[in-house]
Short mmCIF file of C-alpha atoms in Angstrom, two decimals:
data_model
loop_
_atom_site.label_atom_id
_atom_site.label_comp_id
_atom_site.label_asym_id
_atom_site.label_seq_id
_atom_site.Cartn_x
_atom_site.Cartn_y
_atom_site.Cartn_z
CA UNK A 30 18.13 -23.71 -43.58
CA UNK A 31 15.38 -26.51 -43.06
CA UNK A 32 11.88 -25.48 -42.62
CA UNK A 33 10.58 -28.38 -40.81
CA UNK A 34 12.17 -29.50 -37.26
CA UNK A 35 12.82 -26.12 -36.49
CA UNK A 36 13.67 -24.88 -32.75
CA UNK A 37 12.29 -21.79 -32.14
CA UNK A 38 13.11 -19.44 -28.95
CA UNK A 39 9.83 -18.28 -27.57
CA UNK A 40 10.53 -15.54 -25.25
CA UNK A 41 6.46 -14.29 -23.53
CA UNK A 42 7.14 -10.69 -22.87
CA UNK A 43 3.56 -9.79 -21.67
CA UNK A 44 4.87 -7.00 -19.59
CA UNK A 45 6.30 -5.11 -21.81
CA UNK A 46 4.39 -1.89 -23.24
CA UNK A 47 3.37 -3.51 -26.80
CA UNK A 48 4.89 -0.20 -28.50
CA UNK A 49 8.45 -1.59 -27.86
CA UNK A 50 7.94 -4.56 -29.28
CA UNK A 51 5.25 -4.37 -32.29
CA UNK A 52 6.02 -1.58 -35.04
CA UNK A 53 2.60 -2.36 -36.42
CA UNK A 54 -0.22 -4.62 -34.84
CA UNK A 55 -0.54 -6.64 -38.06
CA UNK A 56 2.96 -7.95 -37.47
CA UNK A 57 2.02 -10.76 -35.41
CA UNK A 58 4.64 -13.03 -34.59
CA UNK A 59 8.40 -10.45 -35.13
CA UNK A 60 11.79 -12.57 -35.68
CA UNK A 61 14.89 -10.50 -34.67
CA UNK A 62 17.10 -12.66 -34.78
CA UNK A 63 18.46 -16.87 -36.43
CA UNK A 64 20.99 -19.18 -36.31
CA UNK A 65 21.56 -22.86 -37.33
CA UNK A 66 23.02 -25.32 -35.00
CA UNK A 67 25.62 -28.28 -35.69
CA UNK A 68 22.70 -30.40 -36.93
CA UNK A 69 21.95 -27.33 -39.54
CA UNK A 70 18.27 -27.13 -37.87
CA UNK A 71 17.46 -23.66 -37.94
CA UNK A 72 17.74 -21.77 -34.69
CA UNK A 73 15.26 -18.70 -34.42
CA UNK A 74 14.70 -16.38 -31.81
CA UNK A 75 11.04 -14.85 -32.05
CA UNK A 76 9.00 -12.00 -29.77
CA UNK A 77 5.29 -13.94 -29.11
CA UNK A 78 2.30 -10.67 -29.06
CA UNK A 79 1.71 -10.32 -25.33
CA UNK A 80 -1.35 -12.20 -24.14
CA UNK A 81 -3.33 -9.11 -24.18
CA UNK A 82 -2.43 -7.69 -27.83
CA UNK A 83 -3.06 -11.14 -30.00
CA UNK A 84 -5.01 -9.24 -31.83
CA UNK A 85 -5.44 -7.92 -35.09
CA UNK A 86 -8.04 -5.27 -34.78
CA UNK A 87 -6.52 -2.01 -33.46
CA UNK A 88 -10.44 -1.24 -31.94
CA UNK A 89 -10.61 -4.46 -30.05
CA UNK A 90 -7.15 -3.63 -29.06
CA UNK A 91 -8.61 -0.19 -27.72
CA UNK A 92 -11.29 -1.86 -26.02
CA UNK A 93 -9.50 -4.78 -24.14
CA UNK A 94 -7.36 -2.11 -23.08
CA UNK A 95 -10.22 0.30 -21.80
CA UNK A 96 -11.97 -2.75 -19.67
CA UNK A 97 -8.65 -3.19 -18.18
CA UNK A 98 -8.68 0.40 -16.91
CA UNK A 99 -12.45 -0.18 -16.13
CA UNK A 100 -11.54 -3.48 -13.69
CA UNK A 101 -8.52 -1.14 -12.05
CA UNK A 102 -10.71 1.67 -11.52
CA UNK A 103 -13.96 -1.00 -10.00
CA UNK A 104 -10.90 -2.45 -7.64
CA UNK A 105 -9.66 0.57 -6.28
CA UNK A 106 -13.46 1.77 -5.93
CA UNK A 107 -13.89 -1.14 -3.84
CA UNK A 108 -10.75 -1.30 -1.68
CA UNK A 109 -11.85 2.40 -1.26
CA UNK A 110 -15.52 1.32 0.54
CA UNK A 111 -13.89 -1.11 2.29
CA UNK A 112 -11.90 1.23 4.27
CA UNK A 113 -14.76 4.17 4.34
CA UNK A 114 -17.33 1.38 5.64
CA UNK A 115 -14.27 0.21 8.42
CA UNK A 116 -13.38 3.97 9.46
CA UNK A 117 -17.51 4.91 8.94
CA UNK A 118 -18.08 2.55 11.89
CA UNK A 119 -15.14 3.69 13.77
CA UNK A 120 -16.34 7.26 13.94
CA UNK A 121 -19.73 5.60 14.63
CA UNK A 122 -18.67 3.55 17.86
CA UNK A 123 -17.21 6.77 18.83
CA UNK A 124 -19.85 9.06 18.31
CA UNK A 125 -21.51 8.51 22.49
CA UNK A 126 -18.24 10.04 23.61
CA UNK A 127 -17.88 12.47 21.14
CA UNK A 128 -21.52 13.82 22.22
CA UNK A 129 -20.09 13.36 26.29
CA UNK A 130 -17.15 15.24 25.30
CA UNK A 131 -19.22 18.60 23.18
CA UNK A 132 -21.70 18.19 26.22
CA UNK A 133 -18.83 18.63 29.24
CA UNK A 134 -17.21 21.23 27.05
CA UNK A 135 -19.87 23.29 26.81
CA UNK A 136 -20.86 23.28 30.46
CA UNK A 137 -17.37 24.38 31.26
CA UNK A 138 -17.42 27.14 28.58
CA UNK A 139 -20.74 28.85 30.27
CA UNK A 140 -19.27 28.19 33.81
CA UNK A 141 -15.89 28.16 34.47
CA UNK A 142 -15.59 27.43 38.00
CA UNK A 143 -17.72 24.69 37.38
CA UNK A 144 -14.32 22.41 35.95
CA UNK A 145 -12.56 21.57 39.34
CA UNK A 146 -9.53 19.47 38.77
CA UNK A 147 -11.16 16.17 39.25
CA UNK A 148 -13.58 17.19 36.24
CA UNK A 149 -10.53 18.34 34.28
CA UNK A 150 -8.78 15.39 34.55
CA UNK A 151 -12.38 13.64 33.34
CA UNK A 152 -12.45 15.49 29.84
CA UNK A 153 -8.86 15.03 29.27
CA UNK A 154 -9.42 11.53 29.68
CA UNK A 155 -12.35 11.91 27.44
CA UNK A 156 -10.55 13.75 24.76
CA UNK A 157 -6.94 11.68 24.73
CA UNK A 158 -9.83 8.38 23.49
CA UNK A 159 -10.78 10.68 20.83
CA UNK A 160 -7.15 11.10 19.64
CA UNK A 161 -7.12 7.91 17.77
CA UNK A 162 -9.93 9.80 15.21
CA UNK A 163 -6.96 11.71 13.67
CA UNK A 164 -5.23 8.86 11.54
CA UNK A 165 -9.06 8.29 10.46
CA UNK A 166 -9.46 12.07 9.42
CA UNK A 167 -6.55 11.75 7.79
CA UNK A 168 -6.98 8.66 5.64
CA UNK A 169 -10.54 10.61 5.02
CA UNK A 170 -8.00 13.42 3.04
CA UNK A 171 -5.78 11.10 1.39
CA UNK A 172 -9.07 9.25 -0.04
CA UNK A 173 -10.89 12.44 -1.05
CA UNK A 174 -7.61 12.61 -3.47
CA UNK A 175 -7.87 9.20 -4.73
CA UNK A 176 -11.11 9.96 -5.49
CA UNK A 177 -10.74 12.91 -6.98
CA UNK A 178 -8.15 11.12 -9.33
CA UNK A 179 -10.66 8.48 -10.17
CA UNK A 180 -12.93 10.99 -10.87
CA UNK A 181 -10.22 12.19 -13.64
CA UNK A 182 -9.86 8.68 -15.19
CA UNK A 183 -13.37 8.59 -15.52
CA UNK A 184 -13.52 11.46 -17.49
CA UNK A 185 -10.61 10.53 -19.57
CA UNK A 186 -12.18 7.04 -20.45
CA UNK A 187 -15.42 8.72 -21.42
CA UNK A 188 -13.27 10.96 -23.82
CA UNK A 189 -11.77 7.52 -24.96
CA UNK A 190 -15.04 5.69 -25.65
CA UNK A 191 -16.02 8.99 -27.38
CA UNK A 192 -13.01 8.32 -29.99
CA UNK A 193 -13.70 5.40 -30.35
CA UNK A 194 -17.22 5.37 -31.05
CA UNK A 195 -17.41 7.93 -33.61
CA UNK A 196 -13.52 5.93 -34.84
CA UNK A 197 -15.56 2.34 -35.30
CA UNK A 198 -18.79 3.97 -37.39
CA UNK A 199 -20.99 1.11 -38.19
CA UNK A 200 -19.22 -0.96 -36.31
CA UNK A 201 -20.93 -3.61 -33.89
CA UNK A 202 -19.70 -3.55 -30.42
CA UNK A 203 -21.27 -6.69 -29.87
CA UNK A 204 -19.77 -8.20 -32.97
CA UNK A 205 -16.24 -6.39 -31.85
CA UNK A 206 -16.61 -8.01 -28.48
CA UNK A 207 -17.27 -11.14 -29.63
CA UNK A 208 -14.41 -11.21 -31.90
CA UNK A 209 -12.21 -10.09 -29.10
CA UNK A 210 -13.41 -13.77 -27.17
CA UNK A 211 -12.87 -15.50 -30.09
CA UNK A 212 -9.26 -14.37 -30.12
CA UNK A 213 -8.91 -15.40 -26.60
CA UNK A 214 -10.13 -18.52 -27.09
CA UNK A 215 -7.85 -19.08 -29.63
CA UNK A 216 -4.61 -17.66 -27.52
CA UNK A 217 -5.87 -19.61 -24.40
CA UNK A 218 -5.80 -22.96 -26.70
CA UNK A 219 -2.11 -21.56 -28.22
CA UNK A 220 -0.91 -21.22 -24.66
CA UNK A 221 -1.43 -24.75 -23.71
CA UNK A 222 0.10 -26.05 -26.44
CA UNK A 223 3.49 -24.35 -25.86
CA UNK A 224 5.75 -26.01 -24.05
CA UNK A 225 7.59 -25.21 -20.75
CA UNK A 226 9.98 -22.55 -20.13
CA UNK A 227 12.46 -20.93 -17.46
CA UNK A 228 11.16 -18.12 -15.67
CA UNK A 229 12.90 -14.76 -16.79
CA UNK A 230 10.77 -12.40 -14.82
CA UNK A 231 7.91 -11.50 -12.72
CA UNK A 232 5.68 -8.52 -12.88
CA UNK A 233 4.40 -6.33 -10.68
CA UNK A 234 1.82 -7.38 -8.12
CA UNK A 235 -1.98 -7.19 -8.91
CA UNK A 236 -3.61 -7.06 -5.16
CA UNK A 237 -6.89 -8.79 -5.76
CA UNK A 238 -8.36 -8.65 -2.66
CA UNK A 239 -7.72 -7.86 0.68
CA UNK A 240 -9.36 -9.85 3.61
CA UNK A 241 -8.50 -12.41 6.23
CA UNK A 242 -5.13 -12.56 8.70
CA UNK A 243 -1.71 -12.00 8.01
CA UNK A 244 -1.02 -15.66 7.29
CA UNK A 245 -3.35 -17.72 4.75
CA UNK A 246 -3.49 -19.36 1.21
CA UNK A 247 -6.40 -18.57 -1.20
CA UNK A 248 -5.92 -20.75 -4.99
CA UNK A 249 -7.54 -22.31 -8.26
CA UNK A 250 -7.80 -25.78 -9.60
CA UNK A 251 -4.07 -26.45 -11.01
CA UNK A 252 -5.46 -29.29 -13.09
CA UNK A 253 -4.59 -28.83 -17.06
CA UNK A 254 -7.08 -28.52 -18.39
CA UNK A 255 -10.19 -27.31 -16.31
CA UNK A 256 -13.22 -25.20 -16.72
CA UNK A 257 -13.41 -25.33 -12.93
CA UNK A 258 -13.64 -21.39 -12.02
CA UNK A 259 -13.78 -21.47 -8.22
CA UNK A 260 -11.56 -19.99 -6.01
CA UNK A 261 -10.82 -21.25 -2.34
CA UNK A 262 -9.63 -19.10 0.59
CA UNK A 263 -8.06 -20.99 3.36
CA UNK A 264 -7.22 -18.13 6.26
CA UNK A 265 -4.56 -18.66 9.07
CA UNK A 266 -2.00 -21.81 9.10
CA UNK A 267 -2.73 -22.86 12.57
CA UNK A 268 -5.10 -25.75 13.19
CA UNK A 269 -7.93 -24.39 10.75
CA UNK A 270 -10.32 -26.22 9.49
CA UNK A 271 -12.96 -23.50 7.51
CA UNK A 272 -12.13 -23.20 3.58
CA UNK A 273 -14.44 -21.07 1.97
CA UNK A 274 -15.28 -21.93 -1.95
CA UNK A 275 -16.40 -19.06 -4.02
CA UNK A 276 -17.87 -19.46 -7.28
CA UNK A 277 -15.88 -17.10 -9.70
CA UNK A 278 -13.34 -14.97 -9.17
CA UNK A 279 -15.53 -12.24 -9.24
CA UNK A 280 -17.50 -13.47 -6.24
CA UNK A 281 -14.25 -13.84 -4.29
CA UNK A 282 -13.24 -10.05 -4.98
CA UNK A 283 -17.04 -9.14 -3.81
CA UNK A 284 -16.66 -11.35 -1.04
CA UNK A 285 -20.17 -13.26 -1.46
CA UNK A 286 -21.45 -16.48 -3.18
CA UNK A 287 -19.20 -18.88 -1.39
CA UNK A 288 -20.25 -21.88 0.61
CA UNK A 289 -17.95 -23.32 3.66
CA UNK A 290 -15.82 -26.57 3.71
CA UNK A 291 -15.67 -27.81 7.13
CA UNK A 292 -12.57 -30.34 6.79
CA UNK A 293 -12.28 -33.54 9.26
CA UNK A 294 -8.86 -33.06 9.99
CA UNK A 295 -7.41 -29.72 10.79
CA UNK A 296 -4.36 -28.39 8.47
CA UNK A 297 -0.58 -27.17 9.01
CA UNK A 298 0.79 -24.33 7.49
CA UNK A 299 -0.43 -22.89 3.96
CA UNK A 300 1.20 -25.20 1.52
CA UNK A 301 -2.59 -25.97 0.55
CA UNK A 302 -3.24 -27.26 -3.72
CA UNK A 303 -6.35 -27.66 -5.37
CA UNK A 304 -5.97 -30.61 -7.94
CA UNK A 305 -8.65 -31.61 -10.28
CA UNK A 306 -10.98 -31.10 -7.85
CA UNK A 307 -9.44 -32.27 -3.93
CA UNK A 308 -7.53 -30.27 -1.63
CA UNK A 309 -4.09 -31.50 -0.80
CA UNK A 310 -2.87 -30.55 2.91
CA UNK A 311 -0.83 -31.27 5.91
CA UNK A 312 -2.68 -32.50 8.65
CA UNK A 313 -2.00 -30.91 11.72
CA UNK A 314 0.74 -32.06 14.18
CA UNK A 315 1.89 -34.61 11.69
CA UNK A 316 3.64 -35.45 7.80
CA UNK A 317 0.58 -36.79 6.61
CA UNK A 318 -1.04 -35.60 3.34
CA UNK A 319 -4.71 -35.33 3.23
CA UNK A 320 -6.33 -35.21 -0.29
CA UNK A 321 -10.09 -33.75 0.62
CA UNK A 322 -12.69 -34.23 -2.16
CA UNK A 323 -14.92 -30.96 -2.24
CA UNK A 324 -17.68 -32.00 -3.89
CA UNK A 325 -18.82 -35.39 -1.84
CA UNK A 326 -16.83 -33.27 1.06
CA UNK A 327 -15.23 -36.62 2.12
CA UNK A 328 -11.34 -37.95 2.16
CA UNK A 329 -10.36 -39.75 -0.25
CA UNK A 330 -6.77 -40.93 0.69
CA UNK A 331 -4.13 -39.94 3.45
CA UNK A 332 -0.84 -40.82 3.71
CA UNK A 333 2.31 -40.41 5.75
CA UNK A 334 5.42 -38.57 3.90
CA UNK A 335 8.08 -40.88 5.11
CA UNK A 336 10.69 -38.96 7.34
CA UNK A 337 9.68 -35.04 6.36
CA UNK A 338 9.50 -32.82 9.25
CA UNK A 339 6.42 -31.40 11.21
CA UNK A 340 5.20 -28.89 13.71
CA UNK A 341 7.76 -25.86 12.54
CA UNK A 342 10.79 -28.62 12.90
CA UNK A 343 11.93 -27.55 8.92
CA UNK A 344 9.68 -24.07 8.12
CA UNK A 345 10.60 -21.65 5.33
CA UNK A 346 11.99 -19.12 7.51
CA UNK A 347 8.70 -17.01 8.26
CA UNK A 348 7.45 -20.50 10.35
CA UNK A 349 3.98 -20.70 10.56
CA UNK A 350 4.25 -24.83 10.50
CA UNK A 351 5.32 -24.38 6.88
CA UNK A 352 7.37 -27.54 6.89
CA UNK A 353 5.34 -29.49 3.97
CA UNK A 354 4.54 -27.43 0.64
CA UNK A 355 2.22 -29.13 -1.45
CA UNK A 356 2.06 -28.23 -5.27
CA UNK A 357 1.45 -28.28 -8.73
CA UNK A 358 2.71 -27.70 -12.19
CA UNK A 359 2.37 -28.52 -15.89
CA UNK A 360 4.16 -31.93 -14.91
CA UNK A 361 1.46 -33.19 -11.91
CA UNK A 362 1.77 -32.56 -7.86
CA UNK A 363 4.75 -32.31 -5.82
CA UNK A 364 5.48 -32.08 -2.11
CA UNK A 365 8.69 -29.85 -1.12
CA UNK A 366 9.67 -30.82 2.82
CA UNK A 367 13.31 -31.52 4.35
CA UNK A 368 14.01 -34.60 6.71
CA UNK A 369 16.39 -35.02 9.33
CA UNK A 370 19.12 -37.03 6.80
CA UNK A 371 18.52 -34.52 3.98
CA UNK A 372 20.32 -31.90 7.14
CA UNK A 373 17.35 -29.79 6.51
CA UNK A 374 18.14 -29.34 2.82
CA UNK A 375 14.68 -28.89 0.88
CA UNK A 376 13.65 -32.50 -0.90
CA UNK A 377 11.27 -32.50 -3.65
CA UNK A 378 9.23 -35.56 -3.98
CA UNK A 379 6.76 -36.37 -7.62
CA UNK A 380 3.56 -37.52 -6.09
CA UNK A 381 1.20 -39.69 -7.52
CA UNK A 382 -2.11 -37.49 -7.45
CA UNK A 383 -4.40 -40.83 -6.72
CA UNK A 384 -2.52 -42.79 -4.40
CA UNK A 385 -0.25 -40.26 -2.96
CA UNK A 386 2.52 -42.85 -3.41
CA UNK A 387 6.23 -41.11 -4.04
CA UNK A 388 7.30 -41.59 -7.26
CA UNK A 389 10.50 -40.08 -7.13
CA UNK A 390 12.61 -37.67 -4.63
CA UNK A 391 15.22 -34.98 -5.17
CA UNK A 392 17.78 -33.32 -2.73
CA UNK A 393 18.14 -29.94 -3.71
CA UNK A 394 20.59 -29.37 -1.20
CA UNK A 395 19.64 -25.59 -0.63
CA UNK A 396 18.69 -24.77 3.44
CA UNK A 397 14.73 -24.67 4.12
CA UNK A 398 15.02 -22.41 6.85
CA UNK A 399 16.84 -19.57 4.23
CA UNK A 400 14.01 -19.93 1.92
CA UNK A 401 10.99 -17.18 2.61
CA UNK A 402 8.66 -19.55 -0.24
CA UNK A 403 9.08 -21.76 -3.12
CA UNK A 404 7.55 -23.11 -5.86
CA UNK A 405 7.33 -25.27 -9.55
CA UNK A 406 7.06 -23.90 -12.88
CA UNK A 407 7.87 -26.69 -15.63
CA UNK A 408 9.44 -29.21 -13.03
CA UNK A 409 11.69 -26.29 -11.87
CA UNK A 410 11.43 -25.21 -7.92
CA UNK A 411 12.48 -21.27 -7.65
CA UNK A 412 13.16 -20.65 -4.05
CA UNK A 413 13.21 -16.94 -2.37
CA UNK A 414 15.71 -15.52 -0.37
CA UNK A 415 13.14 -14.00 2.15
CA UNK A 416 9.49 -13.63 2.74
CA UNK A 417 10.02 -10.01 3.81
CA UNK A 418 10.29 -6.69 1.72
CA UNK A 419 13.67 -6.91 -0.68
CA UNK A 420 12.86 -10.63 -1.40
CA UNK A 421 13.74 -12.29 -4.57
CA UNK A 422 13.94 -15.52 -6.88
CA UNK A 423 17.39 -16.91 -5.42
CA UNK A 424 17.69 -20.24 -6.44
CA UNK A 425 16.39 -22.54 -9.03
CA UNK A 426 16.63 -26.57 -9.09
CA UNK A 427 15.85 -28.36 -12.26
CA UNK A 428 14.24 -32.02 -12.09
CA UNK A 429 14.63 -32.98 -15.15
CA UNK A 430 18.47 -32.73 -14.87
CA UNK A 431 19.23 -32.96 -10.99
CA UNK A 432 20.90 -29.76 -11.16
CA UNK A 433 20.33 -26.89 -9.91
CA UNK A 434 21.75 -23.05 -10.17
CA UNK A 435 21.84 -19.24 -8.55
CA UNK A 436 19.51 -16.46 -9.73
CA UNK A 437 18.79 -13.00 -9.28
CA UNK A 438 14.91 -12.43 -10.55
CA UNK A 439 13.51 -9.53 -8.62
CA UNK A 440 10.03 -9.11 -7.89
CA UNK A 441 8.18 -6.66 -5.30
CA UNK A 442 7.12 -7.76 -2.29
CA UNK A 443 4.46 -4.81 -1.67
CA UNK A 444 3.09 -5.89 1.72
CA UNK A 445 6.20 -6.68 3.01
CA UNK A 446 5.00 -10.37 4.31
CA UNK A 447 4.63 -13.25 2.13
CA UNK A 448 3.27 -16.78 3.73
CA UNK A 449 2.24 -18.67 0.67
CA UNK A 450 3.49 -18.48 -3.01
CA UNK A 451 2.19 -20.92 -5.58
CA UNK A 452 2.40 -21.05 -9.28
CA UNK A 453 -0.97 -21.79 -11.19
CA UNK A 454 0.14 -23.48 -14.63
CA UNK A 455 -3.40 -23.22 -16.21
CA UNK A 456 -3.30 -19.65 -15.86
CA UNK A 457 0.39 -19.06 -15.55
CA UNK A 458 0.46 -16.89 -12.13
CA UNK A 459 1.38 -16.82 -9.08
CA UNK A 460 -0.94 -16.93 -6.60
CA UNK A 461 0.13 -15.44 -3.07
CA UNK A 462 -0.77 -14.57 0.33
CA UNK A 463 0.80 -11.31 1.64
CA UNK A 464 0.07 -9.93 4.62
CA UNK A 465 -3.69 -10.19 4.74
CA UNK A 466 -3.75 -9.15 0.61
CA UNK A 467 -4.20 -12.00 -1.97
CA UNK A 468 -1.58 -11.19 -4.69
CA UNK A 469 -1.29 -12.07 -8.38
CA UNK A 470 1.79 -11.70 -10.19
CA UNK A 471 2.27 -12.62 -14.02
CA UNK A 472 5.25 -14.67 -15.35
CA UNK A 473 7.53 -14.26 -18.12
CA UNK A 474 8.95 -17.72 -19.44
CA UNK A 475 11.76 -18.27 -22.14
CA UNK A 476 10.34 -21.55 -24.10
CA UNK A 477 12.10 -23.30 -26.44
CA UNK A 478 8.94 -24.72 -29.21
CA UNK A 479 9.61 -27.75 -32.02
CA UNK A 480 7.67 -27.11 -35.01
CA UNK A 481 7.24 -28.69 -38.04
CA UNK A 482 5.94 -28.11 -41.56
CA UNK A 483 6.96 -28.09 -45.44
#
């Protein structure tokens, strides 16, 4: 077979455990499998190292894999606050009438006949309002468990680091952890050079945060490439106008460093994009596109999307004014909407990021009202059958060939209530909004990679 001009089959399997797919770490890159084609160009199909184990050094290996359990530990420790400080003022606010209650009981326990009916009927009162304190007192047990068990993965990652340290000898940490961001610096600049795939798989959800209403859209810049490392947070899909910047993704799980947006024209829906830099949305009570640019906080362009419907006239079928979807991909923006010719069908138009002129349109002939989200990977748009628990990849129209087919990816919906799903391509994840909870999930793409060499 010839070397050069091969086609190799690049299937990403970062969510699989790495034992099932590397005998030995020094492996690398494994091929299982090879073919030739008509044109006798050799065919191979090859298992990439997931994004986490690219590397060669079992330690650093060890380590990535111990910060990991460090960050999942630090998020549960704060969703764990969160709720103490929320139930901690509860009890709080409630504390007066707990103090009425104790005060009425114990005059009625040293004299009886002192409770006539009418002050009977009082402390019941008083004591049905304290009845709500029980599904508190309750979530107080099931904590003191979960924090018992994070008490045990403590432990257990002390033991590791133990291992570890006396395993590594003279070794550096510093000079381990620096080789460790070396390697992802050189995986980050591998990634974008691999070209686009079709999504597989998705993997489980990772709940960053959880804050704001049931409806909302929170993002990153979608721009390839970009060192930009803020994160916006756009609550509600009614007629808002706040969108709050944070400065790392760090500060948006803490909740502080951010600064406030305070946009000229109110938005529609949660089919929000940040591109290199501007906000894309749908102006309220209209099919007009409003590209906001954050840092001189001024418009730069708006423009009407000829015929696409408004003001929940073609929603995905949770409403919420979702009737234009702005978005991005590895191939630019896009707007996904449905006009009255189209019969409601979702149309997806190319927009020109600049201008916001429509370079070309697609009728994907698939109901918008029976999708629960959508969104483009690689000039692809995967629809959902439903935004509620159950839902799943259903349908998948490619661009690139104006055709379009059925498919059953699963994925789980763990809040039960999804109102925005986008698809980052510099980071490769899916960014969503699920019932008050901002939601990663990771993506597994089969890629099909020309080489070359001697």
């Amino acid at each position: 077979m010839h070397l050069f001009s091969a086609m190799f089959l690049l299937v990403m399997l970062a969510d699989m455990p790495s034992e099932a797919l590397y005998p030995s770490p020094e492996e690398g890159w494994q091929i299982y499998s090879s073919a030739q084609d008509a044109d006798g160009k050799c065919i191979c199909t090859v298992v990439a190292p997931a994004q986490n184990m690219c590397n060669r050094d079992p330690r650093s290996r060890q380590l990535r894999q111990l910060m990991e359990k460090v960050q999942n530990i630090s998020q549960s420790m704060e969703v764990l606050d969160l709720r103490t400080y929320r139930d901690l003022q509860y009890v709080r606010n409630t504390e007066s009438l707990m103090k009425v209650v104790d005060g009425k009981l114990k005059v009625a326990s040293e004299n009886p006949r002192s409770l006539n009916p009418k002050g009977f009927q009082e402390l019941k009162d008083k004591v049905n309002q304290l009845l709500p304190l029980l599904p508190v007192l309750e979530q107080y047990k099931t904590d003191a468990k979960m924090i018992l068990r994070l008490r045990e993965e403590v432990r257990n990652l002390s033991l590791v680091l133990m291992a570890i340290q006396e395993e590594m000898g003279a070794y550096d940490y510093e000079e381990l952890r620096q080789r460790v961001l070396l390697l992802e610096t050189r995986l980050h600049s591998c990634m974008q050079k691999l070209g686009c795939g079709k999504l597989t798989g998705v993997s489980n959800p990772i709940t960053v945060r959880a804050s704001g209403s049931r409806f909302g859209s929170w993002m990153t810049d979608t721009m390839i490439p970009s060192s930009d490392n803020r994160v916006w947070s756009m609550d509600g899909y009614f007629k808002g106008r706040r969108v709050l910047e944070y400065r790392t993704m760090s500060d948006f799980m803490k909740g502080q460093n951010f600064v406030q947006h305070l946009l000229p024209h109110p938005w529609a829906g949660t089919g929000h994009v940040v591109y290199n830099g501007s906000l894309y949305y749908n102006k309220y009570q209209s099919n007009i596109i409003i590209k906001y640019h954050f840092r001189s906080r001024s418009v730069l362009v708006q423009r009407s999307l000829s015929g696409a419907g408004y003001n929940n006239t073609f929603p995905y079928s949770w409403g919420g004014s979702s009737d234009i979807d702005l978005m991005a991909d590895e191939n630019g923006l896009w707007a996904v909407y449905t006009t009255i010719p189209n019969a409601g069908n979702i149309v997806i138009s190319r927009l020109e990021p600049m201008s916001l002129e429509v370079l070309q349109t697609w009728d994907t002939g698939f109901p918008k009202r029976s999708a629960g989200e959508s969104f483009m990977i690689c000039g692809t748009l995967y629809v959902t059958n439903s935004h509620l628990a159950g839902a799943k990849i259903y349908f998948a129209y490619y661009t690139n060939t104006s055709s379009y087919e059925y498919t059953d990816i699963p994925f789980h919906n763990q809040y039960s209530h999804i109102s925005m799903m986008d698809y980052n391509p510099r980071e490769r994840v899916l960014y969503t909004w699920n019932n008050g909870h901002q939601v990663l999930y990771n993506v597994t793409l089969f890629q099909v990679i020309k080489t070359s060499g001697d």
